[in-house]
mmCIF file of C-alpha atoms in Angstrom:
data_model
loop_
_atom_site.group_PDB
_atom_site.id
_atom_site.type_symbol
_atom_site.label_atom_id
_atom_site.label_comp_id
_atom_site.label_asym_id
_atom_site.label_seq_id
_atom_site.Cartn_x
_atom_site.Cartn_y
_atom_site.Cartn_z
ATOM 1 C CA UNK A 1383 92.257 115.798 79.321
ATOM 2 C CA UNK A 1384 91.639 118.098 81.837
ATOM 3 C CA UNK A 1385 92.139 117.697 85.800
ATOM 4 C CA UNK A 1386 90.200 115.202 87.207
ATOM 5 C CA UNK A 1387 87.625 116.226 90.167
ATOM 6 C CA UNK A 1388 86.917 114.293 93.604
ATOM 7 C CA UNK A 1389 83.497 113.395 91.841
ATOM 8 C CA UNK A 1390 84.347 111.662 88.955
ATOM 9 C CA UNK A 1391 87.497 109.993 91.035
ATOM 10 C CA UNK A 1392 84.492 108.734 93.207
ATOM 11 C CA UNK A 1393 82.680 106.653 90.880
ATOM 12 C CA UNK A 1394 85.958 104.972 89.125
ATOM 13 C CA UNK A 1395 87.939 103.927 92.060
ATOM 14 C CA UNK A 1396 87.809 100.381 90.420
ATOM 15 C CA UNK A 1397 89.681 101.552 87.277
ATOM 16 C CA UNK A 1398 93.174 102.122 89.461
ATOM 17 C CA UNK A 1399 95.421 100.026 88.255
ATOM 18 C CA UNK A 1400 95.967 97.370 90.946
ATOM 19 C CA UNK A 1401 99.931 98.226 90.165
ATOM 20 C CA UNK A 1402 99.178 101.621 91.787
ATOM 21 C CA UNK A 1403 97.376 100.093 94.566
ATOM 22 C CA UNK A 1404 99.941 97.719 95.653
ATOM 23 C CA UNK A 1405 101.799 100.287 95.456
ATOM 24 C CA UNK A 1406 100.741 102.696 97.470
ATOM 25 C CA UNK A 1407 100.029 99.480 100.298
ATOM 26 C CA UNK A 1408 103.318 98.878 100.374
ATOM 27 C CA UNK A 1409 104.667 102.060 100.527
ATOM 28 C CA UNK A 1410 102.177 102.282 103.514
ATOM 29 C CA UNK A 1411 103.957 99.636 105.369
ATOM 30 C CA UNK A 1412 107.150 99.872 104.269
ATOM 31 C CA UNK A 1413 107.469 103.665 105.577
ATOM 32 C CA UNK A 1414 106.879 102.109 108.909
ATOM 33 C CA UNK A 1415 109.651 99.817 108.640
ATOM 34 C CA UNK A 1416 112.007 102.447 107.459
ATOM 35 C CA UNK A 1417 110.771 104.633 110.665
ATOM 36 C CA UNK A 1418 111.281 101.569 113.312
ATOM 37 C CA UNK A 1419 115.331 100.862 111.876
ATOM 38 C CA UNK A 1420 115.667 104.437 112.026
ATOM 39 C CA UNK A 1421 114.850 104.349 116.174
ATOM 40 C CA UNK A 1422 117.431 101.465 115.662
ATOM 41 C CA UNK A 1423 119.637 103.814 114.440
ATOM 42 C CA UNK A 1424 119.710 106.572 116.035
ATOM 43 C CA UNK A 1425 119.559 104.447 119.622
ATOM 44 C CA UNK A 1426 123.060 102.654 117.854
ATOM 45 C CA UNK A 1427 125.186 105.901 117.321
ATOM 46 C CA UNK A 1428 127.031 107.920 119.019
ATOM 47 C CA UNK A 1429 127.052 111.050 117.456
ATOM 48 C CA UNK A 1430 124.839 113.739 118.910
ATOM 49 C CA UNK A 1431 124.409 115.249 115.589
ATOM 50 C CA UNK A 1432 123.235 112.398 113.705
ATOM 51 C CA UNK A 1433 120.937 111.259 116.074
ATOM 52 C CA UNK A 1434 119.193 114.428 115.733
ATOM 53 C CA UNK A 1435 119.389 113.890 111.994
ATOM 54 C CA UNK A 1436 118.303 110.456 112.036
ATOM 55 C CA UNK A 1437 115.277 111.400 114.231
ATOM 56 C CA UNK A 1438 114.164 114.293 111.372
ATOM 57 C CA UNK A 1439 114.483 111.503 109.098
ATOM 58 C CA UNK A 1440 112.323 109.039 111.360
ATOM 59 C CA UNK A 1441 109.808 111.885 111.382
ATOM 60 C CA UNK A 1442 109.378 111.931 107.976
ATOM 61 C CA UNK A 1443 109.351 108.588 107.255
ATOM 62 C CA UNK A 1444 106.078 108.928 109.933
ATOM 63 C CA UNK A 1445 104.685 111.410 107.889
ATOM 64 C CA UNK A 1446 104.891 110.010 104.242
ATOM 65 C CA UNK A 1447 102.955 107.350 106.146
ATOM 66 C CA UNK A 1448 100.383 108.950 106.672
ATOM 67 C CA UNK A 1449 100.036 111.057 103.741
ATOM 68 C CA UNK A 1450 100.105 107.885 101.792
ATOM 69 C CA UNK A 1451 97.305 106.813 103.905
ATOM 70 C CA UNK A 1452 95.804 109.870 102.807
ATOM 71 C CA UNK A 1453 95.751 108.796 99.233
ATOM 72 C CA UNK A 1454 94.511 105.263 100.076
ATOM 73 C CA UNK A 1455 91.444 106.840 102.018
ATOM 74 C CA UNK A 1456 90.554 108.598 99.275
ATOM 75 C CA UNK A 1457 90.556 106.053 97.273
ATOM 76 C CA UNK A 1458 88.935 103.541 99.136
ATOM 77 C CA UNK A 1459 92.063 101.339 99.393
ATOM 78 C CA UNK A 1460 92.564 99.302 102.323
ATOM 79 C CA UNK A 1461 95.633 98.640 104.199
ATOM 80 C CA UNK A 1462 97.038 95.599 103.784
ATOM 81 C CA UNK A 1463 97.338 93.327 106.527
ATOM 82 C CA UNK A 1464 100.208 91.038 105.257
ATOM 83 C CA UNK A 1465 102.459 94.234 104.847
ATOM 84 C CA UNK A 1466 101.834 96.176 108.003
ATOM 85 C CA UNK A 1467 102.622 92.231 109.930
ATOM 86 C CA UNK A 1468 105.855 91.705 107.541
ATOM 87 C CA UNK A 1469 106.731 95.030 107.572
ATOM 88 C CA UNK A 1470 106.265 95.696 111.133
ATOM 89 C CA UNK A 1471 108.846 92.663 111.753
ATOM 90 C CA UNK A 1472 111.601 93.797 109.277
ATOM 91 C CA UNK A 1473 111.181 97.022 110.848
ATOM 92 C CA UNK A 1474 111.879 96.165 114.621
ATOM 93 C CA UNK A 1475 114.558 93.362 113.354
ATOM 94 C CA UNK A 1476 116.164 96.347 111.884
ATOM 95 C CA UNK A 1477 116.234 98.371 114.433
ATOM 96 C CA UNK A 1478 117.065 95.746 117.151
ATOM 97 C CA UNK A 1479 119.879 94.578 115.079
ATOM 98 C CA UNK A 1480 121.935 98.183 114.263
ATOM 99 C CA UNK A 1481 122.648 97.498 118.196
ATOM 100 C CA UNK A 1482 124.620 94.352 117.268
ATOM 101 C CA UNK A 1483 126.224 94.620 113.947
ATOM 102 C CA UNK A 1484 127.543 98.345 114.104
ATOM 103 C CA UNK A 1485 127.081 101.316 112.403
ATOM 104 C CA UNK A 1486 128.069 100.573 108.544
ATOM 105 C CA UNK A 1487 125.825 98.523 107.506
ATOM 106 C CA UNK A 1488 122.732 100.035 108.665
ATOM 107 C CA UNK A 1489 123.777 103.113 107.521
ATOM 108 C CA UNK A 1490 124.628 101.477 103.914
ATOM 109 C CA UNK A 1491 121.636 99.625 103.448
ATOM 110 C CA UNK A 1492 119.441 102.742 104.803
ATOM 111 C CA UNK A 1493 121.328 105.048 101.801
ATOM 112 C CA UNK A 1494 120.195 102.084 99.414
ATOM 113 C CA UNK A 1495 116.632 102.214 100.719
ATOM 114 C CA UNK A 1496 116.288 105.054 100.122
ATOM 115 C CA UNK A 1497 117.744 105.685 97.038
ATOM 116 C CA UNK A 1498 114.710 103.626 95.449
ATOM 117 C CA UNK A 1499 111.938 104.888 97.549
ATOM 118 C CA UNK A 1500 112.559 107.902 95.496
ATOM 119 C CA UNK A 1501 111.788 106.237 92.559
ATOM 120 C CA UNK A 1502 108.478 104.515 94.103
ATOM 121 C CA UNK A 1503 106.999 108.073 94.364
ATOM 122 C CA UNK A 1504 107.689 109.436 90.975
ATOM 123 C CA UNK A 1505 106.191 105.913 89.614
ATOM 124 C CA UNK A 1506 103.214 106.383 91.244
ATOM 125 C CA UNK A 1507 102.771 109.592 89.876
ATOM 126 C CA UNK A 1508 103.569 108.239 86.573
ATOM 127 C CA UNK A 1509 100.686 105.720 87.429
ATOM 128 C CA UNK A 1510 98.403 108.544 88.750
ATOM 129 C CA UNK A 1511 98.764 110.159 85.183
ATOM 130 C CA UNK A 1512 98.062 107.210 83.417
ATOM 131 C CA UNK A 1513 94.548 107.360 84.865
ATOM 132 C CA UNK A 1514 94.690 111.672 83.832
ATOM 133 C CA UNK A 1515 95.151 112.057 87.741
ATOM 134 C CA UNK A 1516 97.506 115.118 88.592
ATOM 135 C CA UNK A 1517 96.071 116.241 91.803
ATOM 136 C CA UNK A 1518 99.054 114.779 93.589
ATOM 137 C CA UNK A 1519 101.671 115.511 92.043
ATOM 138 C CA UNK A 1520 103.082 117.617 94.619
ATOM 139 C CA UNK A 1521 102.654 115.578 97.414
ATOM 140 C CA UNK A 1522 104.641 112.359 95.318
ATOM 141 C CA UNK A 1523 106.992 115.077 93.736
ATOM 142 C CA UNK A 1524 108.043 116.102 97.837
ATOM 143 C CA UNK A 1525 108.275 112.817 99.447
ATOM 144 C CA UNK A 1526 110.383 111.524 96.466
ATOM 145 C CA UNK A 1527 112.609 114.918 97.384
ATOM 146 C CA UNK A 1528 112.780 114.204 100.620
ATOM 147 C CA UNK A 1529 113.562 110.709 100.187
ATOM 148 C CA UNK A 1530 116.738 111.865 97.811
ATOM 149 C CA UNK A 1531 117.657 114.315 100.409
ATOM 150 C CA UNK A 1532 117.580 111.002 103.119
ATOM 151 C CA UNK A 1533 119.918 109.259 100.499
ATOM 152 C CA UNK A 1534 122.363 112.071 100.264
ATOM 153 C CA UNK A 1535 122.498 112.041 104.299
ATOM 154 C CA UNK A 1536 123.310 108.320 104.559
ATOM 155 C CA UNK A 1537 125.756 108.261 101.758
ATOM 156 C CA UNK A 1538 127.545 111.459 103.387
ATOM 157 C CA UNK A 1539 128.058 109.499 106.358
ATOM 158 C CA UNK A 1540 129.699 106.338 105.124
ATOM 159 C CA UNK A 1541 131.659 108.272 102.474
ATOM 160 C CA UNK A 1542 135.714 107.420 102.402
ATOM 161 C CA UNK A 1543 134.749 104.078 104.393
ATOM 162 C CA UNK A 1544 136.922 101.057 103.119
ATOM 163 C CA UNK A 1545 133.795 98.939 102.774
ATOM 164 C CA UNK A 1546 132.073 101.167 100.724
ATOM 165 C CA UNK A 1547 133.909 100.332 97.390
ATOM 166 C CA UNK A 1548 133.115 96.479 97.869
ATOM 167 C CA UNK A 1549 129.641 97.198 99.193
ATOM 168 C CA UNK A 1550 129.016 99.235 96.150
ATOM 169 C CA UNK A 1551 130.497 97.135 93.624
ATOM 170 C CA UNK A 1552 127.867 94.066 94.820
ATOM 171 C CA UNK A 1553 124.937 95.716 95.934
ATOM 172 C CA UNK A 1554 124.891 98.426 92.742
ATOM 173 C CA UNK A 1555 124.603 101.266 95.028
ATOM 174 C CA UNK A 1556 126.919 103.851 96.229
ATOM 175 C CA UNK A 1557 128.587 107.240 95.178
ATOM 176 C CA UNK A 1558 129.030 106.383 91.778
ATOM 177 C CA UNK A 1559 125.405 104.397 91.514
ATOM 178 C CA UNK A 1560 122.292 105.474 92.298
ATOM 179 C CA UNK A 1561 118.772 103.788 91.904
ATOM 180 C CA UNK A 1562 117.391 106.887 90.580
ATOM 181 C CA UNK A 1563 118.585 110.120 88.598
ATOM 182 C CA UNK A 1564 116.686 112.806 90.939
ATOM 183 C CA UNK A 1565 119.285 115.922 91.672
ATOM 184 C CA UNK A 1566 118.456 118.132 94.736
ATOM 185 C CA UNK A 1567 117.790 122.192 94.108
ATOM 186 C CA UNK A 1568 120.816 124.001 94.714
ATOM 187 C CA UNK A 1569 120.488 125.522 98.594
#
């Protein structure tokens, strides 16, 4: 089956699995609650270097956003309403709350995060080829790098804490566990 053009996309938007569009809904929303704990985050810290870190990863968070939004656009999918209000509130309770309960957890729970976001955007490739779609490969096949390179950054930072064994041992994810198998390109 070869690639499949704008045209014929066109006239079977109905025939998207609603798995993919729920998908790509909530990844909407959910990349701008990951982008509001990140302010939280950075605003809780005090290193200068890892705020400026922390903002690059804000940043992108913005931008998977809105190439996500992208993809729904094209295929006539419309936001979701429920998850940009729910969203939106986990978000800013997030972020307000790195201010009160110190730096570990946020930073944990962001390194778990992320860990499976990078799976979200291989799946919906995997989805998008179920349907013979390959056109965005690239796009999914970036963001879920970029994702694995905002796991690596958040596990480097809470590395050799004393919470980390017990954190990892309950919530399945730490230097030994990860939610996904992705390696990053040699730099």
């Amino acid at each position: 089956m070869g690639k499949t053009t704008k045209r014929s996309l066109k006239t079977n938007l109905m025939d998207l699995p609603y798995e993919l569009t729920d998908l790509l809904r909530l990844a909407y929303s959910a990349e701008k609650a990951a982008a509001f704990a990140y302010q939280g985050h950075a605003g809780s810290i005090k290193d200068e270097n890892d705020k400026v870190r922390i903002k690059e990863i804000e940043d992108d968070e913005w931008i998977h956003r809105a190439e996500v939004l992208t993809l729904m656009h094209e295929y006539n999918i419309p936001v979701s309403r429920w998850y940009e209000i729910k969203y939106h509130i986990i978000g800013k309770s997030i972020s307000w709350s790195c201010y009160v309960i110190g730096w570990f957890l946020p930073i944990y729970f962001a390194g778990r995060l992320e860990s499976g976001n990078v799976n979200e955007y291989y799946h919906m490739m995997a989805l998008f080829h179920t349907m013979g779609i390959t056109d965005h490969d690239d796009i999914l096949a970036e963001m879920g790098i970029k994702e694995k390179e905002h796991e690596v950054f958040f596990l480097s930072k809470i590395k050799g804490h004393w919470l980390l064994p017990i954190f990892e041992k309950i919530f399945s994810w730490g230097p030994n566990k990860s939610f996904n198998d992705v390696d990053l390109p040699e730099k």
